[in-house]
Every structure is written in C-alpha cells, then in structure tokens.
Coordinates of N, CA and C and ligand atoms in Angstrom, one line a residue:
M784 N 89.1 115.5 100.5 CA 89.9 116.2 101.7 C 90.1 117.5 101.7
T785 N 89.9 117.9 102.8 CA 89.8 119.5 102.8 C 91.1 120.0 103.6
I786 N 92.3 119.7 103.1 CA 93.6 120.4 103.7 C 93.5 121.9 103.5
S787 N 94.1 123.0 104.0 CA 94.2 124.1 103.8 C 95.3 124.0 102.7
T788 N 95.1 125.2 102.1 CA 96.1 125.3 100.9 C 97.2 125.9 101.3
K789 N 97.3 126.2 102.5 CA 98.8 126.9 103.0 C 99.5 125.8 103.9
A790 N 98.9 124.3 103.9 CA 99.2 123.3 104.7 C 100.8 123.1 104.1
N791 N 101.3 123.0 105.6 CA 103.1 122.9 105.2 C 103.2 121.6 105.0
A792 N 103.3 121.4 103.5 CA 103.3 119.9 102.9 C 103.7 120.0 101.0
D793 N 104.4 119.2 101.0 CA 104.8 119.3 99.5 C 104.2 117.7 98.8
F794 N 102.9 118.0 98.3 CA 101.9 116.8 97.8 C 102.7 115.8 96.4
D795 N 103.9 116.3 96.0 CA 104.5 115.4 95.5 C 105.2 114.7 96.1
E796 N 105.8 115.1 97.2 CA 106.4 114.0 98.3 C 105.4 113.0 98.7
I797 N 104.0 113.7 99.0 CA 103.6 112.4 99.6 C 102.9 111.7 98.6
G798 N 102.8 112.1 97.4 CA 102.5 110.6 96.2 C 103.6 109.9 96.1
K799 N 104.6 110.4 96.3 CA 105.6 109.4 96.6 C 105.0 107.9 97.4
F800 N 104.7 108.5 98.5 CA 103.9 107.2 99.3 C 103.0 106.7 99.1
T801 N 101.9 107.4 98.6 CA 100.5 107.4 98.4 C 100.6 106.3 97.3
R802 N 101.1 106.6 96.3 CA 101.6 105.6 94.8 C 102.1 104.4 95.6
L803 N 102.5 103.9 96.7 CA 103.0 102.6 96.9 C 101.8 102.2 98.3
A804 N 100.9 102.9 98.2 CA 100.3 102.5 99.6 C 99.7 101.2 99.8
D805 N 99.6 100.4 98.8 CA 99.2 98.6 98.5 C 100.4 97.8 99.6
E806 N 101.9 98.8 99.3 CA 102.8 98.1 99.7 C 103.1 98.2 101.1
W807 N 102.0 99.0 101.8 CA 103.0 99.3 103.2 C 103.0 97.9 104.1
W808 N 101.7 97.2 104.0 CA 102.0 95.8 105.1 C 102.6 94.7 104.1
N809 N 103.4 95.2 103.1 CA 103.9 93.9 102.5 C 105.5 93.7 103.1
K810 N 105.9 93.0 103.8 CA 107.2 93.1 104.6 C 108.2 93.3 103.7
N811 N 108.0 92.6 102.5 CA 108.9 92.2 101.8 C 109.2 93.5 100.3
G812 N 108.1 94.5 100.7 CA 107.9 95.2 99.5 C 108.4 96.4 99.9
A813 N 107.8 97.7 99.0 CA 108.7 99.2 99.1 C 109.1 99.3 100.2
F814 N 108.4 99.0 101.5 CA 108.7 99.6 102.9 C 109.3 98.3 103.8
K815 N 110.1 97.7 103.2 CA 110.9 96.7 103.8 C 111.9 97.2 105.0
S816 N 112.4 98.5 104.5 CA 113.2 98.9 105.4 C 112.6 99.5 106.7
L817 N 111.4 99.8 106.7 CA 110.9 100.7 107.4 C 110.6 99.6 108.7
H818 N 109.9 98.4 108.0 CA 109.5 97.2 108.8 C 110.8 96.5 109.5
D819 N 111.8 96.9 108.9 CA 113.2 96.1 109.2 C 113.3 97.1 110.5
I820 N 113.5 98.1 110.6 CA 113.9 99.0 111.8 C 112.7 99.2 112.7
N821 N 111.8 98.6 112.4 CA 110.6 98.9 113.5 C 110.8 98.5 114.9
P822 N 111.3 97.2 115.1 CA 111.4 96.7 116.6 C 112.6 97.7 117.3
L823 N 113.8 98.2 116.2 CA 114.6 98.4 116.8 C 114.4 99.9 117.5
R824 N 113.0 100.7 116.7 CA 112.8 102.3 116.8 C 111.8 102.0 118.5
L825 N 111.1 100.8 118.1 CA 110.1 100.5 118.7 C 110.6 100.6 120.6
N826 N 111.6 99.9 120.4 CA 112.2 99.3 121.7 C 113.0 100.9 122.2
W827 N 113.7 101.3 121.3 CA 114.3 102.5 121.7 C 113.3 103.5 122.4
I828 N 112.2 103.7 121.9 CA 111.1 104.6 122.3 C 110.7 104.4 123.5
D829 N 110.3 102.7 123.8 CA 109.8 102.4 125.1 C 111.0 102.4 126.0
D830 N 112.2 102.2 125.6 CA 113.2 102.4 126.7 C 113.5 104.0 127.2
T831 N 113.4 104.8 126.2 CA 113.4 106.4 126.5 C 112.1 106.8 127.5
L832 N 110.7 106.3 127.2 CA 109.6 106.3 127.9 C 110.2 106.2 129.3
K833 N 110.4 104.6 129.4 CA 110.8 104.2 130.8 C 111.9 105.1 131.8
S834 N 112.8 105.8 130.9 CA 113.6 106.3 132.0 C 113.1 107.3 132.0
H835 N 112.4 108.0 131.2 CA 111.5 109.5 131.6 C 110.4 109.2 132.1
F836 N 109.4 108.5 132.0 CA 108.1 108.0 133.0 C 108.5 107.5 133.7
G837 N 109.3 106.4 133.8 CA 109.2 105.3 134.7 C 108.3 104.5 134.3
S838 N 107.9 104.5 133.2 CA 106.7 103.1 132.6 C 106.9 103.3 130.9
S839 N 106.2 102.1 130.3 CA 106.3 102.1 129.3 C 105.3 102.6 128.2
L840 N 105.4 102.2 127.1 CA 104.4 102.5 126.2 C 102.8 102.3 126.6
A841 N 102.5 101.3 127.2 CA 101.2 100.8 127.9 C 100.8 102.2 128.5
H842 N 99.5 102.5 127.9 CA 98.5 103.3 128.6 C 99.2 104.9 128.1
K843 N 99.7 105.1 127.2 CA 100.1 106.4 126.8 C 99.5 106.8 125.9
K844 N 98.9 108.3 125.7 CA 98.3 108.6 124.7 C 99.4 109.1 123.7
V845 N 99.1 108.6 122.6 CA 100.2 108.7 121.3 C 99.9 109.5 120.3
A846 N 100.5 110.1 119.8 CA 100.3 110.9 118.6 C 101.5 110.5 117.5
D847 N 100.9 109.7 116.3 CA 102.1 109.1 115.2 C 102.0 110.5 114.2
I848 N 103.1 111.3 113.7 CA 102.7 112.1 112.9 C 103.5 112.0 111.8
G849 N 102.8 111.7 110.7 CA 103.5 111.4 109.4 C 103.3 109.7 109.6
C850 N 102.5 109.2 110.0 CA 102.8 107.8 110.2 C 102.4 106.5 108.8
G851 N 102.5 107.5 107.5 CA 101.9 106.4 106.9 C 101.4 105.4 107.1
G852 N 101.4 104.3 106.5 CA 100.5 102.9 106.6 C 100.5 102.5 108.0
G853 N 101.1 103.1 109.0 CA 100.6 102.8 110.5 C 102.1 101.8 111.0
I854 N 103.1 101.7 110.4 CA 103.8 100.8 110.5 C 104.1 100.4 112.2
L855 N 104.8 101.9 112.4 CA 104.9 102.2 114.2 C 103.7 102.5 114.6
S856 N 103.1 103.1 114.2 CA 101.8 103.6 115.1 C 100.8 102.0 115.5
C857 N 100.6 101.2 114.8 CA 100.3 99.7 115.2 C 101.1 98.7 116.1
A858 N 102.3 99.3 115.7 CA 103.2 98.6 116.8 C 103.1 98.9 118.3
M859 N 103.0 100.3 118.3 CA 102.8 101.1 119.7 C 101.8 100.4 120.3
A860 N 100.8 100.4 119.6 CA 99.1 100.1 120.2 C 99.2 98.8 120.5
V861 N 100.3 97.7 119.8 CA 100.3 96.7 120.4 C 101.0 96.6 121.9
R862 N 102.2 97.6 122.1 CA 102.4 97.6 123.1 C 101.5 98.1 124.3
G863 N 100.2 98.4 123.8 CA 99.3 98.8 124.9 C 99.4 100.6 125.0
A864 N 99.7 101.2 124.0 CA 99.5 102.7 123.5 C 98.2 103.0 123.1
D865 N 97.6 104.1 123.5 CA 96.4 104.9 122.8 C 96.8 105.4 121.5
V866 N 96.7 105.0 120.3 CA 97.5 105.8 119.2 C 96.6 106.6 118.3
L867 N 97.0 107.7 118.1 CA 96.3 108.5 116.7 C 97.3 108.5 115.7
G868 N 97.5 108.0 114.5 CA 97.9 107.9 113.6 C 97.8 109.2 112.4
V869 N 98.3 110.1 112.2 CA 98.2 111.5 111.3 C 98.8 111.3 109.9
D870 N 98.4 111.5 108.8 CA 99.4 111.8 107.6 C 98.5 112.7 106.9
L871 N 98.9 113.3 105.7 CA 98.0 113.6 104.8 C 97.9 112.9 103.4
G872 N 98.6 112.0 103.5 CA 98.1 110.9 102.5 C 97.1 110.0 102.9
E873 N 96.0 110.1 102.3 CA 94.8 109.5 102.7 C 94.7 107.8 102.1
E874 N 95.5 107.6 100.9 CA 95.4 106.0 100.6 C 96.5 105.6 102.1
N875 N 97.5 106.1 102.3 CA 98.2 105.5 103.4 C 97.5 105.0 104.8
L876 N 96.5 106.2 105.1 CA 96.2 105.9 106.1 C 94.8 104.9 106.1
K877 N 94.3 104.8 105.1 CA 93.5 103.6 104.7 C 94.2 102.5 104.9
A878 N 95.4 101.9 104.5 CA 96.5 100.7 104.5 C 96.6 100.7 106.1
G879 N 96.6 101.5 106.6 CA 96.7 101.6 108.4 C 95.5 101.2 109.1
E880 N 94.5 101.4 108.8 CA 93.3 101.3 109.0 C 92.8 100.0 108.4
I881 N 92.9 99.3 107.5 CA 92.4 98.1 107.1 C 93.5 97.1 107.9
H882 N 94.9 97.3 107.7 CA 96.0 96.4 108.7 C 95.5 96.3 110.1
A883 N 95.3 97.3 110.7 CA 94.7 97.3 112.3 C 93.2 96.4 112.4
Q884 N 92.4 96.7 111.1 CA 91.5 96.1 111.5 C 91.4 94.0 111.3
R885 N 92.3 93.9 110.1 CA 92.2 92.8 110.0 C 93.5 92.1 111.2
V886 N 94.3 92.5 111.6 CA 94.9 92.0 112.6 C 94.2 92.3 114.6
G887 N 93.1 92.9 114.0 CA 92.3 92.9 115.5 C 93.4 94.2 116.6
I888 N 93.6 95.3 116.0 CA 94.2 96.4 116.9 C 93.0 97.3 116.9
D889 N 92.4 97.7 118.1 CA 91.3 98.6 118.2 C 92.0 99.9 118.9
N890 N 92.9 100.0 119.3 CA 93.7 101.1 119.9 C 94.3 102.0 119.5
V891 N 94.4 102.0 117.9 CA 94.7 102.9 117.4 C 93.8 103.3 116.3
S892 N 93.9 104.6 116.0 CA 92.9 105.5 114.9 C 93.7 106.1 114.1
F893 N 93.3 106.6 113.0 CA 93.8 107.4 112.0 C 93.3 108.3 111.5
A894 N 93.6 109.7 111.3 CA 93.4 110.9 110.9 C 94.2 111.9 109.9
C895 N 93.3 112.2 108.9 CA 93.7 112.8 107.8 C 93.7 114.3 108.1
V896 N 95.1 115.0 108.8 CA 94.6 116.3 109.2 C 96.3 116.9 109.1
A897 N 96.6 117.9 108.8 CA 97.8 118.7 109.2 C 98.0 118.6 110.5
V898 N 99.0 118.4 110.7 CA 99.6 118.3 112.3 C 99.4 120.0 113.0
E899 N 99.5 121.0 112.1 CA 99.4 122.1 112.8 C 98.1 122.5 113.1
E900 N 97.5 122.1 112.4 CA 95.6 121.9 112.7 C 95.4 121.0 113.7
L901 N 95.8 119.9 113.9 CA 95.9 118.9 115.1 C 96.3 119.5 116.4
A902 N 97.7 120.4 116.1 CA 97.9 121.0 117.5 C 96.9 122.2 117.7
K903 N 96.3 122.9 117.2 CA 95.4 123.7 117.4 C 94.0 123.1 118.0
E904 N 93.7 122.2 117.5 CA 92.2 121.3 118.1 C 92.8 120.7 119.5
Q905 N 93.9 120.2 119.7 CA 94.5 118.9 120.9 C 95.7 119.4 121.7
A906 N 96.1 120.7 121.6 CA 97.1 121.1 122.0 C 97.4 120.3 123.4
G907 N 98.0 120.0 124.1 CA 98.5 119.8 125.2 C 97.7 118.7 125.7
S908 N 97.4 117.5 124.6 CA 97.1 116.0 125.2 C 97.8 114.8 125.2
F909 N 98.8 115.0 124.6 CA 99.6 113.7 124.2 C 100.8 113.6 125.4
D910 N 100.6 112.3 125.5 CA 102.1 111.9 126.5 C 103.0 111.9 125.9
V911 N 102.9 111.4 124.6 CA 104.0 111.2 123.4 C 103.9 111.6 122.1
V912 N 104.9 111.9 121.4 CA 104.7 112.6 120.0 C 105.5 112.1 119.2
T913 N 105.2 111.1 117.9 CA 106.6 110.4 117.3 C 106.5 111.1 116.0
C914 N 107.6 110.9 115.5 CA 107.4 111.8 113.9 C 108.7 111.5 113.4
M915 N 108.2 110.1 112.7 CA 109.6 109.6 112.1 C 109.6 109.4 110.5
E916 N 110.7 110.0 110.1 CA 111.0 109.5 108.9 C 110.3 110.1 107.8
M917 N 109.9 111.7 108.7 CA 108.8 112.6 107.6 C 109.3 114.1 107.5
L918 N 110.2 114.5 108.6 CA 110.7 115.9 108.2 C 111.4 116.0 107.3
E919 N 112.2 115.3 106.8 CA 113.1 115.7 105.2 C 112.3 115.5 104.0
H920 N 110.7 115.4 104.4 CA 109.9 115.3 103.3 C 108.9 116.7 103.1
V921 N 109.1 117.4 104.3 CA 108.3 118.6 104.3 C 108.7 119.9 103.9
P922 N 108.2 120.9 103.5 CA 108.9 122.2 103.3 C 109.6 123.4 104.6
D923 N 108.8 123.0 105.6 CA 109.2 123.3 106.9 C 108.9 122.9 108.0
P924 N 110.3 122.0 108.3 CA 110.7 121.1 109.4 C 110.2 122.0 110.5
Q925 N 110.9 123.1 110.8 CA 110.6 123.6 112.4 C 109.4 123.9 112.5
A926 N 108.2 124.1 111.8 CA 106.9 124.5 111.9 C 105.9 123.0 112.7
I927 N 106.5 121.8 112.0 CA 106.2 120.4 112.5 C 106.6 120.5 114.1
V928 N 107.9 120.9 113.9 CA 108.5 120.6 115.1 C 107.7 121.6 116.4
R929 N 107.7 122.2 116.1 CA 106.8 123.5 117.2 C 105.2 122.7 117.0
A930 N 104.8 122.4 115.9 CA 103.4 121.5 116.5 C 103.6 120.5 117.3
C931 N 104.6 119.6 117.1 CA 104.4 118.4 118.1 C 104.9 118.9 119.6
F932 N 105.3 120.3 119.7 CA 105.8 120.8 121.0 C 104.4 121.1 122.0
E933 N 103.7 121.6 120.6 CA 102.2 122.0 121.2 C 101.2 120.6 121.4
L934 N 101.5 119.5 120.9 CA 100.4 118.7 120.9 C 101.0 118.4 122.3
L935 N 102.0 118.2 123.1 CA 102.4 117.4 124.2 C 101.8 118.1 125.4
K936 N 101.5 116.6 126.5 CA 101.5 117.5 127.7 C 102.8 118.3 128.6
P937 N 102.6 118.9 129.2 CA 103.9 119.6 129.8 C 105.1 118.5 130.1
N938 N 104.6 117.1 130.5 CA 105.5 116.2 131.1 C 105.8 115.3 130.0
G939 N 105.5 115.6 128.7 CA 105.7 114.6 127.3 C 107.2 114.8 127.0
I940 N 107.1 113.7 126.1 CA 108.1 113.3 125.3 C 108.0 112.9 123.9
C941 N 108.6 113.8 123.0 CA 108.5 113.5 121.5 C 110.0 112.8 121.0
V942 N 109.9 112.1 120.1 CA 110.7 111.4 119.1 C 110.7 111.4 117.9
L943 N 111.7 112.2 117.2 CA 111.9 112.6 116.2 C 113.1 111.6 115.5
S944 N 112.8 111.4 114.2 CA 113.9 110.6 113.4 C 114.0 111.4 112.0
T945 N 115.3 111.5 111.4 CA 115.6 112.0 110.2 C 116.7 111.4 109.8
I946 N 117.3 112.1 108.9 CA 118.5 111.6 108.1 C 119.6 112.9 108.2
N947 N 120.2 112.9 108.6 CA 121.7 113.3 108.5 C 122.3 113.9 107.3
R948 N 122.8 115.2 107.3 CA 123.5 115.5 105.7 C 124.8 115.8 105.8
N949 N 125.1 114.9 104.7 CA 127.0 115.2 104.5 C 127.3 114.0 103.6
P950 N 128.4 113.9 103.3 CA 128.8 113.1 101.9 C 128.7 111.9 102.4
K951 N 128.6 111.2 104.0 CA 128.6 109.6 103.6 C 127.0 109.8 103.8
S952 N 125.9 110.6 104.3 CA 124.5 110.2 104.3 C 124.3 110.2 102.8
Y953 N 125.1 110.9 101.9 CA 124.7 111.1 100.3 C 124.9 109.5 100.0
L954 N 126.1 109.2 100.4 CA 126.7 107.8 99.7 C 125.6 106.7 100.3
F955 N 125.4 106.7 101.7 CA 124.8 105.5 102.2 C 123.0 105.6 102.2
A956 N 122.7 106.7 102.2 CA 121.1 106.8 101.9 C 120.7 106.8 100.7
I957 N 121.2 107.8 99.9 CA 120.8 107.9 98.5 C 121.3 106.6 97.3
V958 N 122.9 106.8 97.5 CA 123.5 106.3 96.1 C 123.2 104.7 96.5
G959 N 123.8 104.4 97.9 CA 123.5 102.9 98.4 C 122.3 102.8 98.6
A960 N 121.1 103.2 99.4 CA 120.0 102.9 99.5 C 118.8 102.9 98.6
E961 N 119.1 103.8 97.5 CA 117.9 103.7 96.4 C 118.5 103.3 94.9
Y962 N 120.1 103.2 95.2 CA 120.3 102.9 93.8 C 121.4 101.5 93.4
V963 N 121.7 101.1 94.9 CA 123.0 100.3 94.8 C 122.4 99.1 95.6
L964 N 121.5 99.3 96.6 CA 120.7 98.2 97.2 C 119.7 97.9 96.8
G965 N 118.7 99.0 96.4 CA 117.3 98.9 96.4 C 116.5 98.7 97.5
L966 N 117.3 99.1 99.1 CA 116.2 99.3 99.7 C 115.0 100.0 99.9
V967 N 115.3 101.2 99.3 CA 114.0 102.2 99.2 C 114.0 102.4 97.6
D968 N 113.0 102.9 97.3 CA 112.7 103.4 95.9 C 113.8 104.4 95.6
K969 N 113.6 104.5 94.3 CA 114.9 105.6 93.7 C 113.5 106.8 93.5
G970 N 114.6 107.9 93.9 CA 113.8 109.4 94.2 C 113.3 109.4 95.5
T971 N 113.1 108.7 96.4 CA 112.5 108.7 97.6 C 112.9 110.0 98.5
H972 N 114.6 110.2 98.4 CA 115.1 111.4 99.5 C 115.7 112.4 98.4
D973 N 115.6 113.5 98.7 CA 116.4 114.5 98.3 C 117.4 115.0 99.2
F974 N 118.5 115.0 98.8 CA 119.8 114.9 99.9 C 119.6 116.2 100.7
H975 N 119.2 117.5 99.5 CA 119.0 118.8 100.5 C 118.0 118.9 101.3
K976 N 117.2 118.0 101.6 CA 116.0 118.4 102.8 C 116.6 117.3 103.7
F977 N 117.8 116.9 103.7 CA 118.3 116.1 104.8 C 118.4 117.1 105.9
I978 N 118.7 116.5 107.3 CA 118.7 117.9 108.5 C 119.7 117.3 109.4
T979 N 120.6 118.2 109.5 CA 121.5 117.6 110.5 C 121.3 117.6 112.1
P980 N 122.0 117.1 112.8 CA 121.6 116.8 114.7 C 121.5 118.2 114.7
A981 N 122.8 118.9 114.3 CA 122.7 120.8 114.6 C 121.5 121.5 114.6
E982 N 120.9 121.1 113.4 CA 119.8 122.0 112.8 C 118.6 121.3 113.3
L983 N 118.4 120.5 113.5 CA 117.3 119.7 114.5 C 117.1 120.1 115.7
D984 N 118.2 120.1 116.5 CA 118.5 120.4 118.0 C 118.1 122.0 117.9
R985 N 118.6 122.9 116.8 CA 118.0 124.2 117.1 C 116.6 124.0 116.9
M986 N 116.1 123.4 115.9 CA 114.7 123.5 115.5 C 114.0 123.3 116.9
A987 N 114.4 122.4 117.3 CA 113.6 121.9 119.0 C 114.0 122.6 120.1
I988 N 114.9 123.5 119.9 CA 115.3 124.3 121.4 C 114.3 125.7 120.9
E989 N 114.2 126.2 119.7 CA 113.7 127.1 119.3 C 112.0 126.8 119.5
S990 N 111.9 125.7 119.7 CA 110.4 125.2 119.8 C 110.1 125.2 121.5
G991 N 110.8 125.1 122.5 CA 111.1 124.9 123.8 C 111.3 123.8 123.9
F992 N 111.8 122.8 123.0 CA 112.2 121.0 123.8 C 113.7 121.7 124.1
E993 N 114.1 120.5 125.1 CA 115.5 120.3 125.5 C 116.0 118.6 125.3
R994 N 116.9 118.3 124.7 CA 117.3 117.0 124.3 C 117.2 116.4 125.3
F995 N 116.8 115.1 125.3 CA 116.7 114.2 126.2 C 117.9 112.8 125.8
D996 N 117.5 112.4 124.8 CA 118.6 111.3 123.8 C 118.9 111.0 122.9
M997 N 119.5 110.6 122.4 CA 119.6 110.7 120.7 C 120.7 109.3 120.4
T998 N 120.0 108.4 119.5 CA 120.8 107.4 118.7 C 121.4 107.4 117.2
G999 N 121.8 107.0 116.9 CA 122.1 106.5 115.3 C 121.9 105.3 115.0
L1000 N 121.3 105.1 114.1 CA 120.8 103.6 113.2 C 121.9 103.4 112.1
H1001 N 122.2 102.4 112.1 CA 123.2 101.9 111.1 C 122.5 100.2 110.6
Y1002 N 123.5 100.2 109.2 CA 123.1 99.1 108.4 C 124.7 98.3 107.8
N1003 N 124.5 97.0 108.0 CA 125.5 96.4 107.2 C 125.0 95.7 105.9
P1004 N 125.4 96.4 104.6 CA 124.8 95.4 103.8 C 125.5 94.4 103.4
I1005 N 126.1 93.8 103.8 CA 126.5 92.4 103.6 C 125.9 91.5 104.6
T1006 N 125.8 91.9 106.0 CA 125.2 90.7 106.6 C 123.4 91.4 106.8
K1007 N 123.1 92.4 105.7 CA 121.8 93.0 105.8 C 121.3 93.0 107.4
H1008 N 122.1 93.8 108.4 CA 121.7 94.0 109.9 C 121.4 95.5 110.1
Y1009 N 120.6 95.8 111.0 CA 120.5 97.2 111.1 C 120.8 96.9 113.0
W1010 N 121.3 98.1 113.3 CA 121.6 98.1 114.5 C 121.5 99.6 115.1
L1011 N 121.2 99.7 116.5 CA 121.2 101.3 117.0 C 122.7 101.2 117.7
S1012 N 122.9 102.6 117.6 CA 124.7 102.8 118.3 C 124.9 104.1 118.7
N1013 N 125.3 104.9 119.6 CA 125.5 106.2 120.2 C 126.8 106.4 119.4
A1014 N 127.5 105.5 118.9 CA 128.7 106.0 118.2 C 128.6 107.0 117.3
N1015 N 128.0 107.0 116.6 CA 127.8 108.5 115.4 C 126.6 108.4 114.7
V1016 N 126.0 109.6 114.5 CA 125.0 109.9 113.9 C 124.9 110.6 112.7
D1017 N 125.6 109.6 111.7 CA 126.1 109.9 110.4 C 124.9 110.1 109.5
V1018 N 124.2 109.1 109.6 CA 123.1 109.1 108.6 C 122.1 108.7 108.8
N1019 N 121.2 107.5 109.2 CA 119.8 107.8 109.8 C 119.7 108.1 111.5
Y1020 N 119.0 109.0 112.2 CA 119.5 109.1 113.7 C 118.1 109.4 114.2
M1021 N 117.8 109.4 115.3 CA 116.5 109.4 116.4 C 117.0 110.4 117.4
M1022 N 116.1 111.4 117.7 CA 116.0 111.9 119.0 C 115.3 112.0 119.6
A1023 N 115.4 112.0 120.9 CA 114.2 112.2 121.9 C 114.3 113.6 122.7
F1024 N 112.9 114.5 122.8 CA 113.2 115.7 123.5 C 112.0 115.7 124.8
K1025 N 112.4 116.5 125.5 CA 111.0 116.9 126.4 C 111.3 118.5 126.8
K1026 N 110.0 118.9 127.3 CA 109.8 120.3 127.4 C 111.0 121.1 127.9
A1027 N 111.7 122.0 127.8 CA 112.5 122.5 128.8 C 112.0 123.4 130.0
D1028 N 112.7 122.6 130.9 CA 111.9 123.5 132.1 C 111.2 124.9 132.5
N1029 N 111.7 125.5 131.7 CA 111.4 127.1 131.5 C 110.1 127.4 130.6
T1030 N 109.7 126.2 129.9 CA 108.7 126.4 128.9 C 107.4 126.5 129.8
Ligands
SAH2096 N1 106.3 107.5 110.0 C1 106.4 106.3 109.3 C2 105.9 106.6 107.8 C3 107.2 107.8 107.3 S1 107.1 107.9 105.4 C4 107.4 105.5 109.4 O1 108.2 105.6 109.9 O2 107.1 104.2 109.3 C5 106.8 110.0 105.1 C6 105.3 109.8 105.2 O3 105.2 111.4 106.0 C7 104.4 109.3 104.4 O4 103.3 108.6 104.8 C8 103.7 111.0 103.7 O5 102.6 110.7 103.6 C9 103.8 111.6 105.1 N2 104.2 112.9 104.9 C10 104.7 113.8 104.0 N3 104.5 115.4 104.4 C11 103.9 115.1 105.4 C12 103.1 116.2 106.1 N4 103.1 117.7 105.8 N5 101.8 116.0 107.2 C13 101.7 114.2 107.3 N6 102.5 113.7 106.8 C14 103.3 114.0 105.8

C-alpha cells in the first residue's frame, strides 16, 4: 500500500477495524450494529436524493468514503448506484470485494486511497458522496469534509454521519454500547473525537456546503429497536449537504 506518510489517518484507529475484517459480513458479529442500522440509513439517503434530484440512488455515481467492508456501499449498489468504496484498511476492502463477488454485485468497486488523493484525481465526478461513522476516527475531519466537497459534481449531495459529543452520547455510545450492551467492541470510540452538529455544520460551511437535511438515530436497548427521528440529534446523527449556491 502506498499511502502518503502525510495521510490524514490514524493507523491505530484503522487497525481497530482491519483486525476484525473477517467479521464485516457476519451480521451477528462485531459489526452487527452497522448491519442493523443499514436499512434505515440507506432509505434516508435514498429519500434525501429523491427530494433533491427527484430521483433515487439508481444510476447515481457514488463515492463511499471510509467504507469499511462495504456494508453501505454494497446496499447502495443493490439499489442501482454505481459505487466506489474507499478506505485505508486494505483488509476491509478485501472483505467488501469478496462479499460483492459472492453475491454477484458488479456495480461496486473498492480502492485503497486517501480521500484527499481521490479528490485530486476525480474532482467534481460524483453525484453522491457518503462518509458514515468515519469522521470520529480521523485526525482532521475538516479536511475529509473538504475533500468530499471537491469530489462532488456541482449539483451533488453529501451525506455524513458521526456521533455527537455530550454527557448523553458518552453514556449511550461508550458506556452503553461498548461496556454494558456490547453493541460494538470496547475501545472502538474515543469520546474526545466525537463531533457536535454545530462543529460538523461549521466544517461543512467552511468547505462550501449548505445543510440540506439532518436526522438522529435512536436505539431502545429493551426492544433492541433502532429508528430515525428528527426529535433530537443527541447521539448518532446524519446530515445531508449540498453545495452552497455561491460556490
Ligand atoms: N462507513 C462504514 C464503516 C465505518 S467504520 C459503515 O458505516 O458501514 C470506520 C471506517 O473508517 C473503517 O473501515 C476505517 O478503516 C475507516 N477509516 C478510518 N480512517 C480513515 C481514513 N483516514 N481514510 C479512509 N478510511 C478511514
């Protein structure tokens, strides 16, 4: 792998995922929670595209940044998008490739490249850029958001998800999810890297975006049920952005 030593990446963080690469497609394994929320986020992205473009994921050119084993990349491809999944963990990409091959998805491909590099090579070429559950694992999330902006066509849509930073998110996303319920591996998240909606908005605006939509992801540990609601964005949340009119 030839990744620039200046890559905006924390390889200890990436190692947390590559160590578990065999688990990506075990729906009851280490990434169960990503599998469980996948239909919700997939539908939200599709609905967002319908209200922006008037058409769904089908035939859209999509870059999925920090794609891991391709849980979302493959699902978007199944909806008819032409998807490029990008990650810096080669083992993750391999898991995605093997899965896509096994189930016969041929409109998804994977590349081990830093998003800032990809943005130089393929600026302005994607209808949609997604970057889910990754910004809280990188040293400079602002630079990632800016690269997502550069990858998009003028009329494109970017969807970002991350975890808010407040006492409730500490309790739910770290104490609850990692230690009490075991929804994700212990040590997956570092509270100090969580990003508030105001911070994400600021990063996006400074990159040239304006917010299009936002929603919160909620979980009931008793019923083990996930749902999306705009009622609050206290813990996990997604934001959709379009390029601001003046860019
Ligand atoms: N987006 C996927 C996976 C989230 S897990 C999903 O939501 O299903 C976070 C992923 O981000 C891991 O696969 C990790 O390897 C990747 N990652 C972390 N830092 C990265 C960086 N700087 N560039 C690209 N990928 C990165």
